[in-house]
PDB file of C-alpha atoms and ligand atoms in Angstrom:
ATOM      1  CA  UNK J 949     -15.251 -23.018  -1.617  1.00 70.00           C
ATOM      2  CA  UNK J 950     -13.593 -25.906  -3.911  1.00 75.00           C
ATOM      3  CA  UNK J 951     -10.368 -24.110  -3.704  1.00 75.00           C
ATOM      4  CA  UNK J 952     -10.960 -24.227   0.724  1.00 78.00           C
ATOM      5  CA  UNK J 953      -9.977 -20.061  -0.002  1.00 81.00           C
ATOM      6  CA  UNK J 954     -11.016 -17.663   3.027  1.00 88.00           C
ATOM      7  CA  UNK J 955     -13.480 -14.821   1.298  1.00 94.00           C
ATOM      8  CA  UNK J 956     -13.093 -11.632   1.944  1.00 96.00           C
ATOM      9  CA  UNK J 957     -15.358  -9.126   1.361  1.00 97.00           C
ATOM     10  CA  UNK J 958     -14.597  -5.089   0.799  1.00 97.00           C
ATOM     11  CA  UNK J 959     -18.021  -3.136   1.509  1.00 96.00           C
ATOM     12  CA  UNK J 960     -19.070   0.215  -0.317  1.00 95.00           C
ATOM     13  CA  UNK J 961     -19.994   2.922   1.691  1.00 93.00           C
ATOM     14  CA  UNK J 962     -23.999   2.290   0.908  1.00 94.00           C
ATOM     15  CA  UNK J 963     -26.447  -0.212   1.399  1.00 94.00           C
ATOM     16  CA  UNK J 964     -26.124  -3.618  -0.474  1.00 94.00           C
ATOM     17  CA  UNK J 965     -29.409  -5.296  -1.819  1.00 96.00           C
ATOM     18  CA  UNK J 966     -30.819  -7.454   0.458  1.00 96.00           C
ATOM     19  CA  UNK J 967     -30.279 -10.264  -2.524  1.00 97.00           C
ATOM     20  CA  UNK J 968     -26.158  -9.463  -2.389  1.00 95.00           C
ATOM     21  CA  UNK J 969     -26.806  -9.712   1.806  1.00 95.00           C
ATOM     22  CA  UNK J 970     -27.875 -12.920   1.495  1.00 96.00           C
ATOM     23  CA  UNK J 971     -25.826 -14.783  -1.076  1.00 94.00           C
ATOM     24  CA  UNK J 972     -23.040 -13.193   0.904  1.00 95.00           C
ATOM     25  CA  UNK J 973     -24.221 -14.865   4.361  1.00 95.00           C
ATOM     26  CA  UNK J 974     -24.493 -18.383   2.902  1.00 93.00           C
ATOM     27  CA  UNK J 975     -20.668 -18.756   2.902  1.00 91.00           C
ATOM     28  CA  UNK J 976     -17.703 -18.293   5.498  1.00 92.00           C
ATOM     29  CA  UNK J 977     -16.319 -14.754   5.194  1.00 95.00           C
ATOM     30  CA  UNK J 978     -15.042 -11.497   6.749  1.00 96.00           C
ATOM     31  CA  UNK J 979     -16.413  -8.589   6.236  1.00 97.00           C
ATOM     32  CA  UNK J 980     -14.121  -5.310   5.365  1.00 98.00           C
ATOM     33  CA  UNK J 981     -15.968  -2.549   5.469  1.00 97.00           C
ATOM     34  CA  UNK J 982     -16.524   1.572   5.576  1.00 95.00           C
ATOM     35  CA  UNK J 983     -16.783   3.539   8.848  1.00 93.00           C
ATOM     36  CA  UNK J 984     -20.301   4.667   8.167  1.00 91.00           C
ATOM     37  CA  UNK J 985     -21.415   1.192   6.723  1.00 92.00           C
ATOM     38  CA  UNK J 986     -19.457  -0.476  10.156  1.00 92.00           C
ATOM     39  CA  UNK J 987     -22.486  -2.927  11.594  1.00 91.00           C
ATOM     40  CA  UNK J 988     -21.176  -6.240  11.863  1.00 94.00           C
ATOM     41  CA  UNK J 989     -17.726  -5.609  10.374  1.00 96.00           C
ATOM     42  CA  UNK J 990     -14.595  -7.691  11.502  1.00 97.00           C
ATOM     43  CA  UNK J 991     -12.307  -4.784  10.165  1.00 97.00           C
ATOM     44  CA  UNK J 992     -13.040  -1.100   9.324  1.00 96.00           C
ATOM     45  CA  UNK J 993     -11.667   1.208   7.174  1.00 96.00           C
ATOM     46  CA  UNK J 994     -11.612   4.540   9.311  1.00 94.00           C
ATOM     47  CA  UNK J 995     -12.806   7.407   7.306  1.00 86.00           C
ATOM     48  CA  UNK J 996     -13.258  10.530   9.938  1.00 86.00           C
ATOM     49  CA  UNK J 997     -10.668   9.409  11.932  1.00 88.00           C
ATOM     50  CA  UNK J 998      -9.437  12.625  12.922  1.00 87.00           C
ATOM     51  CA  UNK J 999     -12.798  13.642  14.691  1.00 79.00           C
ATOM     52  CA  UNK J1000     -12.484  13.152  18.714  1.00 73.00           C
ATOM     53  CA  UNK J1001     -15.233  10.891  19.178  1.00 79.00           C
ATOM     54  CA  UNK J1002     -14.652   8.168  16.801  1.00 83.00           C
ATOM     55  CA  UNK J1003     -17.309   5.271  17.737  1.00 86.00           C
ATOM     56  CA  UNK J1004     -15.302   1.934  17.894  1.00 90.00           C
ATOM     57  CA  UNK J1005     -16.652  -1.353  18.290  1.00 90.00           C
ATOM     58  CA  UNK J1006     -14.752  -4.291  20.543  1.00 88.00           C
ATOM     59  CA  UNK J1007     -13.158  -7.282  18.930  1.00 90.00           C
ATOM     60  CA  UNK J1008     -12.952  -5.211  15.606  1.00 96.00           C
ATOM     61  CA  UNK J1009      -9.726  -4.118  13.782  1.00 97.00           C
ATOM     62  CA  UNK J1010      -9.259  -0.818  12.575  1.00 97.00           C
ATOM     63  CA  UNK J1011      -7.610   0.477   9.506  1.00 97.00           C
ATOM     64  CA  UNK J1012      -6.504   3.942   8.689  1.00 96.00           C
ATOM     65  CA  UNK J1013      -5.175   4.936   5.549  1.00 95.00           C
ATOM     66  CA  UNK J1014      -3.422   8.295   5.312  1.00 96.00           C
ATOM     67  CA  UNK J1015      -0.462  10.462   3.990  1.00 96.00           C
ATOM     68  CA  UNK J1016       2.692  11.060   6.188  1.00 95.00           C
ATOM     69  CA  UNK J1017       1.914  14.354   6.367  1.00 95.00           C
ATOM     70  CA  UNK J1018      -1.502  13.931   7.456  1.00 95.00           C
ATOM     71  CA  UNK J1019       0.020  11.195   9.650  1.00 96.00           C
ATOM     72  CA  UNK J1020       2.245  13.862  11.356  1.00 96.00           C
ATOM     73  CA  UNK J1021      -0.321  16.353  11.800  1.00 96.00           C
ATOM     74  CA  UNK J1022      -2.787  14.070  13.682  1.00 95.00           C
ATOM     75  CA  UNK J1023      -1.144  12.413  16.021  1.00 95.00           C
ATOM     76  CA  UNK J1024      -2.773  13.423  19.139  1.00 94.00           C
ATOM     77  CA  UNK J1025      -6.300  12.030  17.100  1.00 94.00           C
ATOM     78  CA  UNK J1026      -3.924   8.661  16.356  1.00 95.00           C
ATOM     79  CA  UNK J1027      -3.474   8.805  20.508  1.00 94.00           C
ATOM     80  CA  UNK J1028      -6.925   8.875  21.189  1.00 93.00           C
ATOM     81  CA  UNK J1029      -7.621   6.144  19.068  1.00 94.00           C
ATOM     82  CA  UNK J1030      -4.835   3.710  20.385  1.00 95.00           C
ATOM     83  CA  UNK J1031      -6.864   4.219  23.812  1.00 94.00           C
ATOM     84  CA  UNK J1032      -9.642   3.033  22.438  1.00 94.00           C
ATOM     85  CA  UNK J1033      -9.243   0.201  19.518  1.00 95.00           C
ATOM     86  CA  UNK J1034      -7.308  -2.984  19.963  1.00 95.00           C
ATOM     87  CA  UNK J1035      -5.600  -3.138  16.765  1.00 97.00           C
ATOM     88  CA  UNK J1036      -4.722  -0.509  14.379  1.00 97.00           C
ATOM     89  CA  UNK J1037      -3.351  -1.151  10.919  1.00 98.00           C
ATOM     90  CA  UNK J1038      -1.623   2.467   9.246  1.00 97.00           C
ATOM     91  CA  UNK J1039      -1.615   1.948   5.913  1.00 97.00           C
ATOM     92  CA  UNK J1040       0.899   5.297   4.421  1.00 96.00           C
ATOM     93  CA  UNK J1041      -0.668   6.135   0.938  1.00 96.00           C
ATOM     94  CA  UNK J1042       2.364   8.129   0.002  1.00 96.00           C
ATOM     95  CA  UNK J1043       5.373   5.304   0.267  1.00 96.00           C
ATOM     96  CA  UNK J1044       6.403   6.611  -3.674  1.00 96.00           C
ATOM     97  CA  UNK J1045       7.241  10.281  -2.639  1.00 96.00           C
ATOM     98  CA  UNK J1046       9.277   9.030   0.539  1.00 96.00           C
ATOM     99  CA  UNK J1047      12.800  10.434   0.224  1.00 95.00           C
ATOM    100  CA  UNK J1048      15.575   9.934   2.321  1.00 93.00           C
ATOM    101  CA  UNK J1049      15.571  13.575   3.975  1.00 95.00           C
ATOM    102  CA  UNK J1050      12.348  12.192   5.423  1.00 95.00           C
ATOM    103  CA  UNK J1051      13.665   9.726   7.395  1.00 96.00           C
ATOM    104  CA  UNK J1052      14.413  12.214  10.415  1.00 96.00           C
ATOM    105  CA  UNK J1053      10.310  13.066   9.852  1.00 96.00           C
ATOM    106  CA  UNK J1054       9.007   9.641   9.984  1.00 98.00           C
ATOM    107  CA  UNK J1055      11.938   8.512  12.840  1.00 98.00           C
ATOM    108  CA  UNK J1056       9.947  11.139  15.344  1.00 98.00           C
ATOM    109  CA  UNK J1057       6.112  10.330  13.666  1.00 98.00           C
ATOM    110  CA  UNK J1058       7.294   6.476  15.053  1.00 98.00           C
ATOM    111  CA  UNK J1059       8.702   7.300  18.535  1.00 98.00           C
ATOM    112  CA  UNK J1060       5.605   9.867  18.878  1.00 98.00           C
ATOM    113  CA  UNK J1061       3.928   6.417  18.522  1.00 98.00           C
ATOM    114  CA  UNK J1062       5.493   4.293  20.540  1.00 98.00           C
ATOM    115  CA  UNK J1063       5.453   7.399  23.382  1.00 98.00           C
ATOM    116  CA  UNK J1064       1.377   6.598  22.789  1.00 97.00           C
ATOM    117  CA  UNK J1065       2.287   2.337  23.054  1.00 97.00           C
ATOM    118  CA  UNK J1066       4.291   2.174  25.677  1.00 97.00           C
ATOM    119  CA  UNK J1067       1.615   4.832  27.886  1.00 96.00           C
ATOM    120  CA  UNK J1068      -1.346   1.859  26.944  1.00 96.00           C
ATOM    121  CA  UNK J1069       0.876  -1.068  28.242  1.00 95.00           C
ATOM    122  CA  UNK J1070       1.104   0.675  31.117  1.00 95.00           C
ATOM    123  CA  UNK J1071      -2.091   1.150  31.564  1.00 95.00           C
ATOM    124  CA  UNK J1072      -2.257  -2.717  30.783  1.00 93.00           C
ATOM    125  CA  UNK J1073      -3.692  -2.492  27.813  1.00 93.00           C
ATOM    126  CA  UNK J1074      -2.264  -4.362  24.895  1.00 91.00           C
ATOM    127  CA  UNK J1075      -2.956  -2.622  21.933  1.00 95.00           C
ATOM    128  CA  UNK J1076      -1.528  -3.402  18.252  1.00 96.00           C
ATOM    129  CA  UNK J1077      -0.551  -0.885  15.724  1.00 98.00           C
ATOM    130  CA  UNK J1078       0.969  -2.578  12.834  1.00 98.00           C
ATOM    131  CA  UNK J1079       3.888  -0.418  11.744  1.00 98.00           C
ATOM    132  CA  UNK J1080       5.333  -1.200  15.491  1.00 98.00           C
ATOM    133  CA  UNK J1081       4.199  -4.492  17.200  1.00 97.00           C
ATOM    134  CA  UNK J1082       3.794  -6.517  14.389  1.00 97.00           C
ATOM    135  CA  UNK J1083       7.523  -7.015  13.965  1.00 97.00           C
ATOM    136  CA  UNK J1084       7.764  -8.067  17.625  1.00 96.00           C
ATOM    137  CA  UNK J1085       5.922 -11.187  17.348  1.00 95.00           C
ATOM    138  CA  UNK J1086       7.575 -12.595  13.937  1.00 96.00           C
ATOM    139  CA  UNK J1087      10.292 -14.784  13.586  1.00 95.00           C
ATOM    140  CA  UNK J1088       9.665 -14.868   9.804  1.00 96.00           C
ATOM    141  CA  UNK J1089       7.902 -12.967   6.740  1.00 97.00           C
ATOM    142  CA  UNK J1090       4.502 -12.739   7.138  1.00 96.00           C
ATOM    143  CA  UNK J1091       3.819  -9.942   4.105  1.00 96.00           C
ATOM    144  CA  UNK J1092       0.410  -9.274   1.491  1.00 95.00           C
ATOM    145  CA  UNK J1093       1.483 -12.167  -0.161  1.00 95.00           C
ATOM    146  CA  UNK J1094      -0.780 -10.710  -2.794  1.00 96.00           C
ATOM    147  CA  UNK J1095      -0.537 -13.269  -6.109  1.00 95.00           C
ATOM    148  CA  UNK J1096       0.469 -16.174  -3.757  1.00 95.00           C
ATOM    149  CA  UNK J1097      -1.800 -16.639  -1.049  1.00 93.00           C
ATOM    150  CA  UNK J1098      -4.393 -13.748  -1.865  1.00 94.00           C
ATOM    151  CA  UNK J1099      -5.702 -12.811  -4.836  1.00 96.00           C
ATOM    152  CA  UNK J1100      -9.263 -10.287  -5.895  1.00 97.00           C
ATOM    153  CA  UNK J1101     -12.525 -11.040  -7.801  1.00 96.00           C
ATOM    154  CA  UNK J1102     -13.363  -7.483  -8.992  1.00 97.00           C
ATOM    155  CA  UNK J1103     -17.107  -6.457  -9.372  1.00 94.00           C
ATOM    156  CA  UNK J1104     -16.719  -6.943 -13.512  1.00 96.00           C
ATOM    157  CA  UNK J1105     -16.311 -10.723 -12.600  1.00 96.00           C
ATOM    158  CA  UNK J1106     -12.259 -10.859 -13.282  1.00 98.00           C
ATOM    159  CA  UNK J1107      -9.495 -11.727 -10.878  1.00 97.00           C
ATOM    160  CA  UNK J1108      -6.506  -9.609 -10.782  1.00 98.00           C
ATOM    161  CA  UNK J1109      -3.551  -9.715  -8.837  1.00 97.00           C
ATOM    162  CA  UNK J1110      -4.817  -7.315  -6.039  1.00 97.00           C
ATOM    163  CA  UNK J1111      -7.430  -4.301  -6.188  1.00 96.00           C
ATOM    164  CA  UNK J1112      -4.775  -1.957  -6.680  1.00 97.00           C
ATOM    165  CA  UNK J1113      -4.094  -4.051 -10.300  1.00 97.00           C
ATOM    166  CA  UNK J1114      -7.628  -3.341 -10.831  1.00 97.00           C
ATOM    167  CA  UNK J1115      -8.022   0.129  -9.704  1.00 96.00           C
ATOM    168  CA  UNK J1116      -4.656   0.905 -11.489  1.00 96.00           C
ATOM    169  CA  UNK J1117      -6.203  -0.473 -14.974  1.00 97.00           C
ATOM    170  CA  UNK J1118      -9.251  -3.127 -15.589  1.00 98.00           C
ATOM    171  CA  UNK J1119      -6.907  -5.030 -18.129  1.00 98.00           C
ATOM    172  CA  UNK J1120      -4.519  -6.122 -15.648  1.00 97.00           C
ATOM    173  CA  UNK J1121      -6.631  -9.359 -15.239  1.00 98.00           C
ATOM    174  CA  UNK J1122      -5.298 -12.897 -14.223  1.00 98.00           C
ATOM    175  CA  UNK J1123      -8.386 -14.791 -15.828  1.00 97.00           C
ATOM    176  CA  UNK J1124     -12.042 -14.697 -14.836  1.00 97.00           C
ATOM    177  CA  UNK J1125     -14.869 -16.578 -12.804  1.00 93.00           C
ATOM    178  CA  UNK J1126     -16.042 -18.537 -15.965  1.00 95.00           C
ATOM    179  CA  UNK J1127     -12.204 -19.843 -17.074  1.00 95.00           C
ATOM    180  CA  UNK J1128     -10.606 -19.652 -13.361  1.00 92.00           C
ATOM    181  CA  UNK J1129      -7.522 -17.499 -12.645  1.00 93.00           C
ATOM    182  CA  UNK J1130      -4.086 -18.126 -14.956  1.00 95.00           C
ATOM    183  CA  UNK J1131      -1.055 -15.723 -13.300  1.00 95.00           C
ATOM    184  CA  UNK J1132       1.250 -15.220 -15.622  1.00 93.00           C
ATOM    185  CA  UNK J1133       4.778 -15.810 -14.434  1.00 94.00           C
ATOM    186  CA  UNK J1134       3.293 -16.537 -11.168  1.00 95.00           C
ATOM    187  CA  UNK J1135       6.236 -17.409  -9.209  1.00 96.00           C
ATOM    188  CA  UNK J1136       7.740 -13.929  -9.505  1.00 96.00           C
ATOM    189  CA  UNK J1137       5.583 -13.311  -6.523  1.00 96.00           C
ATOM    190  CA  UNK J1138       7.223 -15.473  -4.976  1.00 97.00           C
ATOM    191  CA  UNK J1139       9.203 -14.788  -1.750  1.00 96.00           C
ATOM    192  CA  UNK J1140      11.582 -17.390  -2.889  1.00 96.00           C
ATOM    193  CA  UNK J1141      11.907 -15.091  -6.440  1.00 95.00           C
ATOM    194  CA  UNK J1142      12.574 -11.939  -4.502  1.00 95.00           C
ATOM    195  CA  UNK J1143      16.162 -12.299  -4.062  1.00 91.00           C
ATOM    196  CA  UNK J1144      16.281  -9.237  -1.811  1.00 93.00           C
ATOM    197  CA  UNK J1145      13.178  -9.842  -0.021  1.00 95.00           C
ATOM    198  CA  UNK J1146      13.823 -13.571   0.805  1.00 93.00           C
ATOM    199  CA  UNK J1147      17.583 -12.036   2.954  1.00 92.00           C
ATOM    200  CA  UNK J1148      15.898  -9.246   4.844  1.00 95.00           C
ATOM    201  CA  UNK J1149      14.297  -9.299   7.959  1.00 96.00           C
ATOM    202  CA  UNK J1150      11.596  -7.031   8.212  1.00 98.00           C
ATOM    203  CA  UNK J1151       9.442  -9.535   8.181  1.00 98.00           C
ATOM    204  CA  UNK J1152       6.282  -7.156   8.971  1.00 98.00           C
ATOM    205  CA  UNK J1153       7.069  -5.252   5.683  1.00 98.00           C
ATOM    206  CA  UNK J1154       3.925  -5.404   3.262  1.00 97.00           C
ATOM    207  CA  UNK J1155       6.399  -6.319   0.408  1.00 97.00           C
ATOM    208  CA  UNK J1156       3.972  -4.818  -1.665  1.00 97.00           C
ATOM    209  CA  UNK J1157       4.529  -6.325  -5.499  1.00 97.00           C
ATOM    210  CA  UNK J1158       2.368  -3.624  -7.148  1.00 97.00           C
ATOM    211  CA  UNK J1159       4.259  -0.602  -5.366  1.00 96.00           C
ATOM    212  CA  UNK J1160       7.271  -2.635  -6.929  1.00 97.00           C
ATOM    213  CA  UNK J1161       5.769  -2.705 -10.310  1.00 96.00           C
ATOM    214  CA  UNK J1162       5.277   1.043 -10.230  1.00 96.00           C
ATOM    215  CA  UNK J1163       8.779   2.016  -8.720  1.00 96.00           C
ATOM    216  CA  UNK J1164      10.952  -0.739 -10.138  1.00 96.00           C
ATOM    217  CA  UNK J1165       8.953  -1.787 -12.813  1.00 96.00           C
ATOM    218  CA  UNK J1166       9.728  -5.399 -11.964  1.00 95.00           C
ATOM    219  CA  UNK J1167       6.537  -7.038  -9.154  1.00 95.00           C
ATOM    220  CA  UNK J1168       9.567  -8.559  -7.366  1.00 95.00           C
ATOM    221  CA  UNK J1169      12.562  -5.984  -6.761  1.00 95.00           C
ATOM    222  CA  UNK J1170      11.578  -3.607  -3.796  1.00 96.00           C
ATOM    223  CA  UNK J1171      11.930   0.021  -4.038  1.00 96.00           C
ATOM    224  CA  UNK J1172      14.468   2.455  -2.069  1.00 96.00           C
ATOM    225  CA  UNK J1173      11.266   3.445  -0.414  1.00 97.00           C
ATOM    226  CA  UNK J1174       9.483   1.089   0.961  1.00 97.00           C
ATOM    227  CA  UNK J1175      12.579  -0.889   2.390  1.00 98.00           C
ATOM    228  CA  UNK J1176      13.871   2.549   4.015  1.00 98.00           C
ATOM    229  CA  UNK J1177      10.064   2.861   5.881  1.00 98.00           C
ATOM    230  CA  UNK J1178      10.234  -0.386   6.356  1.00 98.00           C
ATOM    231  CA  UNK J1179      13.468  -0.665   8.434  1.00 98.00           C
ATOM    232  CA  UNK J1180      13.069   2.713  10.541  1.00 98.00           C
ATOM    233  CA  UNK J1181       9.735   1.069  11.934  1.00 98.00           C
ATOM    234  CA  UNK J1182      11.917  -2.362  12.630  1.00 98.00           C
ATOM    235  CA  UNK J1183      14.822  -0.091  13.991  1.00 98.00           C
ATOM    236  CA  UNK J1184      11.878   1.447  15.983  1.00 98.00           C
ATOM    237  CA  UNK J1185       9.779  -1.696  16.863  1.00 98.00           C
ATOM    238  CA  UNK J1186      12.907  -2.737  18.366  1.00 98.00           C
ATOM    239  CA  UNK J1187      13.688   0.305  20.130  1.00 98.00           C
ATOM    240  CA  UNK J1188      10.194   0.167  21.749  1.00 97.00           C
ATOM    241  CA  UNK J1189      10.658  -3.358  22.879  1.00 96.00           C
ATOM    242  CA  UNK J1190      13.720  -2.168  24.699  1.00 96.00           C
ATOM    243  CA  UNK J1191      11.925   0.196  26.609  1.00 97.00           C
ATOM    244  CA  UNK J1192       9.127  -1.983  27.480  1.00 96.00           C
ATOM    245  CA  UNK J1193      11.543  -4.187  29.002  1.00 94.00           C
ATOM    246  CA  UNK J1194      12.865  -1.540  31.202  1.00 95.00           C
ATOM    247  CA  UNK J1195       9.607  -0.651  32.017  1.00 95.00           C
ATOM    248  CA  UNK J1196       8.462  -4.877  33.073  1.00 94.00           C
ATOM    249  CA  UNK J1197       6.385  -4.929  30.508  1.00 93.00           C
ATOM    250  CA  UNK J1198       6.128  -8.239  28.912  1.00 84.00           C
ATOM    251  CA  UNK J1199       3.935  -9.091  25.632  1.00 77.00           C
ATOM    252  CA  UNK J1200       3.605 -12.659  24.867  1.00 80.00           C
ATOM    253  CA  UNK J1201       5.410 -14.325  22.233  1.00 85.00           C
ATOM    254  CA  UNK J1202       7.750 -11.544  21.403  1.00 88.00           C
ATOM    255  CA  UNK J1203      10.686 -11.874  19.079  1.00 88.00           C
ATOM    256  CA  UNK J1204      14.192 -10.140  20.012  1.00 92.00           C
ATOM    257  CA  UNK J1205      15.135  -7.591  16.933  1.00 96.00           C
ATOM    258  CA  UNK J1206      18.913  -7.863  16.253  1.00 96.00           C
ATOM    259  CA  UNK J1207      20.361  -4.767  15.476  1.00 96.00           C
ATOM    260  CA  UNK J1208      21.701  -3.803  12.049  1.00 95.00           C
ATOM    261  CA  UNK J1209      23.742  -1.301  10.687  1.00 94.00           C
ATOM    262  CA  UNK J1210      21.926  -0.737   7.001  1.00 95.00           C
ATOM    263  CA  UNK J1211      17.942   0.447   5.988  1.00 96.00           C
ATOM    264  CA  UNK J1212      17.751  -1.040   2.345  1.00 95.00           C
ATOM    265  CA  UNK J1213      18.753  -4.560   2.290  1.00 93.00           C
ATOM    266  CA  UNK J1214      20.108  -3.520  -1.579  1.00 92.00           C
ATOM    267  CA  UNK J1215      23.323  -1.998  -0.063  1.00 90.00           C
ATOM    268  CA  UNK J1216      24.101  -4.997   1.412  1.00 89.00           C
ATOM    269  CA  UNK J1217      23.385  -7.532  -1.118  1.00 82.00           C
ATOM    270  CA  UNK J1218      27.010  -8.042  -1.770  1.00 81.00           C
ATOM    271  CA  UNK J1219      27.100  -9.720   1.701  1.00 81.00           C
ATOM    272  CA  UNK J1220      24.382 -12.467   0.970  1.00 74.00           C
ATOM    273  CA  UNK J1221      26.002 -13.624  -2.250  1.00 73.00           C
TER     274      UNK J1221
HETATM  275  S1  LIG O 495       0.190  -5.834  -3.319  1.00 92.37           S
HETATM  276 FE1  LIG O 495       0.382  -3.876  -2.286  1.00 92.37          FE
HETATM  277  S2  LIG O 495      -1.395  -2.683  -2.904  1.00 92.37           S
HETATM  278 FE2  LIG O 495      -1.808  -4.826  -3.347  1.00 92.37          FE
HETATM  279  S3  LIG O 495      -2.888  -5.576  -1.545  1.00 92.37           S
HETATM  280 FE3  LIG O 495      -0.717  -6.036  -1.271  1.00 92.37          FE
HETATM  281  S4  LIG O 495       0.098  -4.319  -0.118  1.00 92.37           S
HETATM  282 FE4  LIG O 495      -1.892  -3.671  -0.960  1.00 92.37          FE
HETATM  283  S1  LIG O 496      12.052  -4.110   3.514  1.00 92.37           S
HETATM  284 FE1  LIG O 496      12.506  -4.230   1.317  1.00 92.37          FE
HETATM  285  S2  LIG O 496      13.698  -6.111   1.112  1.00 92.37           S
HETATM  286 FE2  LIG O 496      12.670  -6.195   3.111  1.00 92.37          FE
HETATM  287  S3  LIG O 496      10.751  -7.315   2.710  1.00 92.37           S
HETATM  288 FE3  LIG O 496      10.318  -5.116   2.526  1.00 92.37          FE
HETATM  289  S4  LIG O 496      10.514  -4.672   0.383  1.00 92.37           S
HETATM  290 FE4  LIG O 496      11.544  -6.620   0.725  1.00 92.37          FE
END
């Protein structure tokens, strides 16, 4: 609360002592939690999303982690849900086995989607899935910002960089609750320090700096893979707001996409220099 820092809190998928309930309630927070722990949540992590008759609340984001594969194979339950929920958030598991002969896969999985999008607008509703309307509203990066402008208390009482740092390895700590957090190198996760990053604009790109750790080895050089996924859904974002157009369908505070003749901002880097 010193530090004016928004809390965030991720749920397990039981019941929390009544003594956690409370300390938790004295302070400002959101809650993230489970699908079958969902009362009161501001965002839920979908678990059986592929069942027909997923129970969604109003005024509550939804997130749904899954494979592209699994992504592929379910779109008709992905449908149903963007006729339900307001906002969606897809979070791909797999972004370190993307190749480039899957581009043609994950081109179709995102115009299956915005088939589904530009059916709700018409209906008039506005629904939000991440990995295409996000990019329509920026006019700058807005990414995890993980190390900068977020970082995790774990339940052993450290702070690490995000939970994936903690997941990946308890040791990756950046300090504790008793001595404060101490990033080392901190401004390596930095946009400003991510000399690719900082020219490309897909702003809605996660720039994830522990997926860069693990590909590149280095928190702030992207991989091949995550810039490739992260340009087809710009390429596609903008293709969908190009249809919406032609269809009179107008979303407030929009952002035209420029077109661009590249998907990895690397092959281009000679051009920013
Ligand atoms: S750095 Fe990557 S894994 Fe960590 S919270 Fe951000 S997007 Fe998720
Ligand atoms: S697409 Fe690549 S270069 Fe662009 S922000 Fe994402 S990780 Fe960085």
């Amino acid at each position: 609360m010193k530090e004016n820092l928004n809390i965030q809190f991720v749920y397990p998928d039981y019941n929390l002592p009544a003594t956690y309930d409370e300390v938790i309630e004295s302070i400002d927070h959101t809650k993230i939690k489970p699908q079958a722990q969902s009362k009161d949540a501001d965002v839920v992590v979908l678990t059986d999303w592929k069942q027909k008759d997923v129970d969604v609340q109003e005024n509550v984001a939804y997130v749904l982690r899954t494979s592209k594969n699994e992504l592929k194979e379910n779109l008709t339950a992905i449908n149903s849900l963007l006729e339900k929920v307001h906002r969606l958030n897809i979070v791909i598991t797999d972004v370190a086995d993307f190749q480039d002969v899957d581009m043609d896969d994950y081109n179709a999985i995102l115009a299956e989607l915005s088939d589904c999008l530009l059916e709700q607008y018409k209906k008039g509703r506005a629904v939000q899935l991440n990995l295409l309307t996000d990019r329509m509203m920026l006019s700058e990066m807005n990414n995890c910002n993980a190390g900068v402008n977020n970082i995790t208390l774990a339940p052993n009482g450290k702070f690490y960089v995000c939970p994936a740092y903690y997941y990946e390895d308890v040791a990756n700590d950046i300090g504790n609750l008793e001595n404060g957090p101490n990033i080392k190198n901190a401004q390596l996760y930095k946009l400003d320090y991510a000399p690719i990053c900082r020219i490309c604009d897909a702003f809605h790109c996660k720039r994830c700096v522990w997926q860069n750790q693990q590909l590149t080895l280095d928190c702030n050089t992207p991989s091949h893979q995550q810039c490739v996924m992260a340009h087809l859904e710009r390429n596609a974002s903008r293709k969908l707001l190009q249809r919406m157009k032609e269809s009179g369908i107008r979303l407030n505070g929009y952002q035209e996409i420029k077109e661009i003749d590249y998907l990895d901002p690397f092959n281009i880097v000679n051009k920013w220099k």
